PDB file of C-alpha atoms in Angstrom:
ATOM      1  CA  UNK A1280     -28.481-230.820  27.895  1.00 44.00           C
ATOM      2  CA  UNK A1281     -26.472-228.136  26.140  1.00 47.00           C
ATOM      3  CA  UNK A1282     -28.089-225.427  24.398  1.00 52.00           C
ATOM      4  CA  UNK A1283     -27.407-224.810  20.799  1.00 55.00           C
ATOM      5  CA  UNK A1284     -25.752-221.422  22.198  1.00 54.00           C
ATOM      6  CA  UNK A1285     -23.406-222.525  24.743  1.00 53.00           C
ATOM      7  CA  UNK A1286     -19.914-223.296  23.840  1.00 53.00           C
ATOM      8  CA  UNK A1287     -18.759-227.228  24.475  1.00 60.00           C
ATOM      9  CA  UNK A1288     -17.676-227.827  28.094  1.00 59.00           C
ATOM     10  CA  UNK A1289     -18.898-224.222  29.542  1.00 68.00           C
ATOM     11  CA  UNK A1290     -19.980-225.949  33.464  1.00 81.00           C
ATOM     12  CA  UNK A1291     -23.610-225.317  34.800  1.00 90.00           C
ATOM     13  CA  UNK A1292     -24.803-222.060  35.890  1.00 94.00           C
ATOM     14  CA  UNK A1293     -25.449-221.920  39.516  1.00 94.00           C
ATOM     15  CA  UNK A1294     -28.229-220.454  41.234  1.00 94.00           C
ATOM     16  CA  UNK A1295     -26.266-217.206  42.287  1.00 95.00           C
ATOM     17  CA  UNK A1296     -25.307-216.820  38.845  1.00 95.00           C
ATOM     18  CA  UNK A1297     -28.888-216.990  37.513  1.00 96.00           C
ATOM     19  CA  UNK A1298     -29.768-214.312  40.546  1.00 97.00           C
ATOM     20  CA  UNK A1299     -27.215-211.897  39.105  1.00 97.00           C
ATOM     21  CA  UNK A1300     -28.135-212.370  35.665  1.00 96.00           C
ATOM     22  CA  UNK A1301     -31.780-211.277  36.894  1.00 96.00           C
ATOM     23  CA  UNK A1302     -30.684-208.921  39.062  1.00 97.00           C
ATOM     24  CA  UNK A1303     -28.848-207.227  36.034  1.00 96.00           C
ATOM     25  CA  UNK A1304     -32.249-206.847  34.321  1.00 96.00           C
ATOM     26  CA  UNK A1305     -34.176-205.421  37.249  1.00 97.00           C
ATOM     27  CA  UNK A1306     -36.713-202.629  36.128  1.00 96.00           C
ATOM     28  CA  UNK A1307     -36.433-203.723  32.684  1.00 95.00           C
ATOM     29  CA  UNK A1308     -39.778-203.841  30.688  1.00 94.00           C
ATOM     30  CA  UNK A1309     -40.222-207.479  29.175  1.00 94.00           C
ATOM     31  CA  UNK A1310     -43.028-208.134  26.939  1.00 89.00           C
ATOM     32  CA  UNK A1311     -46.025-207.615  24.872  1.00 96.00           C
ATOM     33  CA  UNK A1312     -46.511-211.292  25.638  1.00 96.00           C
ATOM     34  CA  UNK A1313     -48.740-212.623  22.574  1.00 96.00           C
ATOM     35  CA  UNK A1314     -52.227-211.734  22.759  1.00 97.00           C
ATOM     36  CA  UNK A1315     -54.910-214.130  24.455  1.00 98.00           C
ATOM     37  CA  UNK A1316     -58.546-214.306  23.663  1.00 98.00           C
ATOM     38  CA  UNK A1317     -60.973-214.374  26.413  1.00 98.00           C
ATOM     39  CA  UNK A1318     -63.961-216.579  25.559  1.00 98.00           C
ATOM     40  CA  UNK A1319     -67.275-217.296  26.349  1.00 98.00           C
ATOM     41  CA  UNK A1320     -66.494-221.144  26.723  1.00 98.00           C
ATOM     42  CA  UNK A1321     -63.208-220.248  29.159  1.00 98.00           C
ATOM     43  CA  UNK A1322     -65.102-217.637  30.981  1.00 98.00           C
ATOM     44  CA  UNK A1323     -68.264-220.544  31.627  1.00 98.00           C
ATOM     45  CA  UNK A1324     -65.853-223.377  32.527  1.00 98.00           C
ATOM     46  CA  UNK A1325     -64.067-220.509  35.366  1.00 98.00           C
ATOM     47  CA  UNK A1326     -67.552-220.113  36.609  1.00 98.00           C
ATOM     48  CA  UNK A1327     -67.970-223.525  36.905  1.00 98.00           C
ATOM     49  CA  UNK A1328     -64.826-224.277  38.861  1.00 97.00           C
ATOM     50  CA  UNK A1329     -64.983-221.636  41.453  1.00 97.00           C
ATOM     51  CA  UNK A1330     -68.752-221.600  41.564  1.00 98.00           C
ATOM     52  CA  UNK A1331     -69.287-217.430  40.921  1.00 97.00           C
ATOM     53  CA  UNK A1332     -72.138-217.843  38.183  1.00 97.00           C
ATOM     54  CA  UNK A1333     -72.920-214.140  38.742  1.00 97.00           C
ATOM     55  CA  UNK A1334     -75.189-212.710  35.677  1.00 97.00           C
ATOM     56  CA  UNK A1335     -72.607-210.187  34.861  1.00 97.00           C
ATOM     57  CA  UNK A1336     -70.169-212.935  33.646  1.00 97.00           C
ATOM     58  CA  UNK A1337     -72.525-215.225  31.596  1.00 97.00           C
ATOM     59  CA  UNK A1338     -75.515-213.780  31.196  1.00 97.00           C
ATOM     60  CA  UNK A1339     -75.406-211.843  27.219  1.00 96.00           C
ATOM     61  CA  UNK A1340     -79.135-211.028  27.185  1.00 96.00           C
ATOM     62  CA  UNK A1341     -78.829-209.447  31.233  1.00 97.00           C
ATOM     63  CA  UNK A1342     -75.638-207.966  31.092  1.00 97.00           C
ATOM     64  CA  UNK A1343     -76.086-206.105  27.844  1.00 97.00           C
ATOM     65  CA  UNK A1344     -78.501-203.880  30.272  1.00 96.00           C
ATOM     66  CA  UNK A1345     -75.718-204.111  32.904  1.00 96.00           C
ATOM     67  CA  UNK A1346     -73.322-201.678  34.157  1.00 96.00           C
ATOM     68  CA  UNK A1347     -70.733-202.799  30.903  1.00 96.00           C
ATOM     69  CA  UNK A1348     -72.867-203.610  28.339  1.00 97.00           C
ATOM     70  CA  UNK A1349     -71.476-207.003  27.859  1.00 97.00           C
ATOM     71  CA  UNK A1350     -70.145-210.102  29.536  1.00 98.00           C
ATOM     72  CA  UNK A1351     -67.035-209.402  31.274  1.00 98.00           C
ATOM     73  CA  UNK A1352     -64.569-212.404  32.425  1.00 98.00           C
ATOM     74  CA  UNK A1353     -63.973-212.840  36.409  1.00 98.00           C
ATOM     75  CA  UNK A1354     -61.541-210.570  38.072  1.00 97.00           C
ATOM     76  CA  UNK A1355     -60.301-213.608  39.187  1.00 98.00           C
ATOM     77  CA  UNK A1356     -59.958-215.606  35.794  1.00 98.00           C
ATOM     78  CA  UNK A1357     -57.726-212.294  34.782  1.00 98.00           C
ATOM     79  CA  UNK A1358     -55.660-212.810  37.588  1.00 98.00           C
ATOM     80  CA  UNK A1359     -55.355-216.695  36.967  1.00 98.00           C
ATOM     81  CA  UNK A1360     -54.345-215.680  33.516  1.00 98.00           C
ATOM     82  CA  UNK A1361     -50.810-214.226  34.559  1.00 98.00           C
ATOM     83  CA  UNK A1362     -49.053-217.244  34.632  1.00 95.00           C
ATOM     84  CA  UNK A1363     -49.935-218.069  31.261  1.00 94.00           C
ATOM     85  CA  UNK A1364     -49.600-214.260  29.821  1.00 96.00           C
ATOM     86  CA  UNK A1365     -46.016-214.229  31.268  1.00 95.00           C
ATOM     87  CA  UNK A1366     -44.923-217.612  30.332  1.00 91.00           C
ATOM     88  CA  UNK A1367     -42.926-215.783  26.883  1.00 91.00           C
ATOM     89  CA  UNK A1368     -41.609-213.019  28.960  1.00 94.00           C
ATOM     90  CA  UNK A1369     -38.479-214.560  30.415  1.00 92.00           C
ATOM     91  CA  UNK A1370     -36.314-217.886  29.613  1.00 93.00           C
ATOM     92  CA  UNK A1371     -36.955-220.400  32.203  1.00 92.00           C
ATOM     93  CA  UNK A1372     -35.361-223.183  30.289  1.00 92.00           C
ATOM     94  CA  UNK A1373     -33.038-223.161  33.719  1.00 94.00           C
ATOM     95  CA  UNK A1374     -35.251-224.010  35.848  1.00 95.00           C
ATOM     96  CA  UNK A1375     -36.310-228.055  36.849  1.00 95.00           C
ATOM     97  CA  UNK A1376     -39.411-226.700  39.191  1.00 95.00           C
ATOM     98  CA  UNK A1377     -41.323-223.484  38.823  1.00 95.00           C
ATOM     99  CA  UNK A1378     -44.080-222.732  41.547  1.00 96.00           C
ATOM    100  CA  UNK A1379     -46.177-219.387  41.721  1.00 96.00           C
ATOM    101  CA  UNK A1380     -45.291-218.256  45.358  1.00 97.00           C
ATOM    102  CA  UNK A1381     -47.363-214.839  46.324  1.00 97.00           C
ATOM    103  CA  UNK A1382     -49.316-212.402  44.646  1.00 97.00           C
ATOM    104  CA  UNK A1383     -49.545-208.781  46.081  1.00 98.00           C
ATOM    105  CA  UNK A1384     -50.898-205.497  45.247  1.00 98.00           C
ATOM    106  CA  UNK A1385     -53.575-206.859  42.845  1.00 98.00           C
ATOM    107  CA  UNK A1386     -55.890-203.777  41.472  1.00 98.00           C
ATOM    108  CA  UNK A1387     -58.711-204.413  39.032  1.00 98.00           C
ATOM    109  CA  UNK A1388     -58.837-201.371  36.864  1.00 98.00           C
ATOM    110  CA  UNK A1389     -61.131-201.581  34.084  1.00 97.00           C
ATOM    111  CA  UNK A1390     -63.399-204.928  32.898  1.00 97.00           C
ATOM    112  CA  UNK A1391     -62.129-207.800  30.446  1.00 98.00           C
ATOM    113  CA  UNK A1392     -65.296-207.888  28.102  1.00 98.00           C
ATOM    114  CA  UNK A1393     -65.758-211.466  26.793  1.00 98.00           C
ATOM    115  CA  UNK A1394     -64.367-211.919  23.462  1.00 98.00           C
ATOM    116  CA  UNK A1395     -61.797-209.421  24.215  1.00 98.00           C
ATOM    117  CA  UNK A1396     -58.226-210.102  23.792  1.00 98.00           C
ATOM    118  CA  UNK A1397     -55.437-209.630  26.052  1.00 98.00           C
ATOM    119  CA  UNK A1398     -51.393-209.361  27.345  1.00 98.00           C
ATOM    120  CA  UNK A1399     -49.399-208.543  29.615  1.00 98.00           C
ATOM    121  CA  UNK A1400     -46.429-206.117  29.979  1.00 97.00           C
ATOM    122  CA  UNK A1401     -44.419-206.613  32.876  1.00 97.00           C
ATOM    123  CA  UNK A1402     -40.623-205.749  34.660  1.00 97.00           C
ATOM    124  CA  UNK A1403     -38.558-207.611  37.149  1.00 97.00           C
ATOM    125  CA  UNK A1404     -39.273-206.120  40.086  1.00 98.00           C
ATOM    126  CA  UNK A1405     -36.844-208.112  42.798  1.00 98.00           C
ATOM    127  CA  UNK A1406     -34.882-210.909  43.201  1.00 98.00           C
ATOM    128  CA  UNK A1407     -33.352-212.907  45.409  1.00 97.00           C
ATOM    129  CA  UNK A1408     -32.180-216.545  46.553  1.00 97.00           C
ATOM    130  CA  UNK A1409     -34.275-218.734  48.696  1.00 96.00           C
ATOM    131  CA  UNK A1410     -34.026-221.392  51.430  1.00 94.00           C
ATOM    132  CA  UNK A1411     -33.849-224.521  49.744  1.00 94.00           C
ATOM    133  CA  UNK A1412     -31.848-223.636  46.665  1.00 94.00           C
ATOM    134  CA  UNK A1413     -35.118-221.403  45.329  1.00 97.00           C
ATOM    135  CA  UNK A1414     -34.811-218.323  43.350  1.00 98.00           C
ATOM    136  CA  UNK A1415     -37.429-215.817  44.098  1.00 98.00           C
ATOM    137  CA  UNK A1416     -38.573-213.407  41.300  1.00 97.00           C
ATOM    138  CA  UNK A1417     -41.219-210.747  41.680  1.00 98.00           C
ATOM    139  CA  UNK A1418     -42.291-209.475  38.510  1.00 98.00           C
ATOM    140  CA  UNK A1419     -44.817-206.348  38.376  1.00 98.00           C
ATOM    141  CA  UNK A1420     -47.425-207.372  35.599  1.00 98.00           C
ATOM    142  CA  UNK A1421     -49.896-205.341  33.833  1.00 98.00           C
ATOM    143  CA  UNK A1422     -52.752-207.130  31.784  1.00 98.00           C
ATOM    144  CA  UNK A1423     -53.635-204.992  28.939  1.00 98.00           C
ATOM    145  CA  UNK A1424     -56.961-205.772  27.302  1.00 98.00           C
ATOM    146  CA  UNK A1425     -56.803-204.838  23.291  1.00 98.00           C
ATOM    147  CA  UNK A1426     -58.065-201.538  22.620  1.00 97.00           C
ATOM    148  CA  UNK A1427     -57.424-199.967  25.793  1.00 97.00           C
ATOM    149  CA  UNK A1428     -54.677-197.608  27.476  1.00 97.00           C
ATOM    150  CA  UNK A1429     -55.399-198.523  31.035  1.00 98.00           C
ATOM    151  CA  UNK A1430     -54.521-202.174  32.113  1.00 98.00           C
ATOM    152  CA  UNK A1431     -57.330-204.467  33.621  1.00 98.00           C
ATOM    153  CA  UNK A1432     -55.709-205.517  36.475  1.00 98.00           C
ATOM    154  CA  UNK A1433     -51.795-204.734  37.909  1.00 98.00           C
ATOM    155  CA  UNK A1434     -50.359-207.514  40.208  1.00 98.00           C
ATOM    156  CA  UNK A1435     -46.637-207.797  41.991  1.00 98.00           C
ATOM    157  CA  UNK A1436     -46.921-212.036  41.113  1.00 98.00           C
ATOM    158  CA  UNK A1437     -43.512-213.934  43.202  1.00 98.00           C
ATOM    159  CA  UNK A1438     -42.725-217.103  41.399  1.00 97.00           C
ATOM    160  CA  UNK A1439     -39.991-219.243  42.830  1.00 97.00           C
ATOM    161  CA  UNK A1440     -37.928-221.252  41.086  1.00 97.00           C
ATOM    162  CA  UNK A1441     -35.248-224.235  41.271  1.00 96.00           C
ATOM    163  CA  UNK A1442     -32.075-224.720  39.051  1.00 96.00           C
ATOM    164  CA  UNK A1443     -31.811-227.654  36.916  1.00 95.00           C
ATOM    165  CA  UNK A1444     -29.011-229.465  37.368  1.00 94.00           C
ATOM    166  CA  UNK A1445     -27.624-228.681  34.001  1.00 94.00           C
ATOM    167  CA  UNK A1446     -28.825-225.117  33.843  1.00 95.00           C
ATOM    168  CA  UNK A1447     -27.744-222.607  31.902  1.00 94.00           C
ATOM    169  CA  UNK A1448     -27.801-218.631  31.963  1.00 94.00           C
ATOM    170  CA  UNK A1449     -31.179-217.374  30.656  1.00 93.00           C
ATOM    171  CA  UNK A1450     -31.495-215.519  27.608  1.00 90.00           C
ATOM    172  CA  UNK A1451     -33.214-212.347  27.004  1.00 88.00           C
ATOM    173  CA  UNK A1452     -36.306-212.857  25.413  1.00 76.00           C
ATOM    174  CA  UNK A1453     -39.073-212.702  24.365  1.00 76.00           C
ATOM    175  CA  UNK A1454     -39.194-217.069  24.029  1.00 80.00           C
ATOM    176  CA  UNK A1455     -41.325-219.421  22.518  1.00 79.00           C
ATOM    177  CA  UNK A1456     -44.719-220.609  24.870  1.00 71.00           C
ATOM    178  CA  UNK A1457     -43.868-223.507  26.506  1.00 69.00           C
ATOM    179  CA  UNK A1458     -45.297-226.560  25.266  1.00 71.00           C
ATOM    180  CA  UNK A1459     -49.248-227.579  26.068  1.00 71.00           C
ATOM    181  CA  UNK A1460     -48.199-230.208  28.991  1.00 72.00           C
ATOM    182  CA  UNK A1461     -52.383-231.492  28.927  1.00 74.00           C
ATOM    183  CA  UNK A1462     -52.251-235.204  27.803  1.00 75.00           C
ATOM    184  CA  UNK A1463     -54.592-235.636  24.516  1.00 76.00           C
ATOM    185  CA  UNK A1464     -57.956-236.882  25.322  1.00 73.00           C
ATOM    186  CA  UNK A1465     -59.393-240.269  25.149  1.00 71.00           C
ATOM    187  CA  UNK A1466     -61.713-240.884  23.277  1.00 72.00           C
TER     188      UNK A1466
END
């Protein structure tokens, strides 16, 4: 499908041609992606599906004498989150399969408090073509929680990606969220 910004019979991008169009951006910053609220409800149901029902995460009445002062969210549900944070930070439009591929150099800095908002900033860090017609991009992410100047947690996350077969360049962004892919529920 042609976008509304390509000219009439312009052929496909290939994958080398999306790898230099990344490659042209590398270091760039991309982002504030939109903010994120981190709530007591998404913060139970992480608990519940990796089975860490530590105090410090759920408890109000306990953690309010804890180290924090208040419930903060899982390192790990902040980590899980990058995906999502960085979905508006780069056109993927291009792509027919996305898959998150490695994460490295993952720092926890300061807490998430629950009810606390955040984003992420983040930069192209690398890129490069795969075995199996994938295209490899690192980006270095930063989650920012509202209110502070020091991110919660810093991550190198490598996504790899295939071409659709009617791809087209990317644009710069920031883009629109993709849509909500969960099917309604039944009642």
């Amino acid at each position: 499908m042609r976008w509304a910004s390509e000219p009439e019979g312009r052929p496909p991008a290939t994958l080398p041609d999306i790898a230099r169009w990344y490659e042209e951006r590398i270091g760039r910053e991309l982002g504030p992606s939109p903010w994120h609220e981190v709530t007591a409800e998404d913060v139970r149901r992480f608990a519940d599906a990796t089975h860490d029902w530590q105090w410090i995460h759920l408890d109000e009445e306990r953690a309010a004498s804890g180290p924090y002062g208040v419930p903060v969210a899982h390192g790990f549900y902040t980590l899980a989150l990058v995906p999502h944070l960085t979905s508006t930070l780069l056109d993927l439009r291009w792509t027919a399969l996305g898959l998150n591929y490695r994460v490295d150099r993952v720092r926890f800095h300061t807490p998430v408090p629950v009810g606390s908002r955040v984003r992420a900033l983040a930069h192209i860090k690398s890129v490069r073509t795969r075995p199996r017609d994938f295209l490899e991009a690192v980006l270095a992410v930063s989650v920012m929680v509202e209110g502070e100047s020091r991110p919660a947690c810093t991550v190198d996350h490598a996504r790899l990606y295939q071409a659709a077969p009617d791809a087209r360049l990317p644009e710069d962004g920031p883009v629109e969220a993709p849509p909500d892919p969960r099917p309604e529920p039944v009642p």
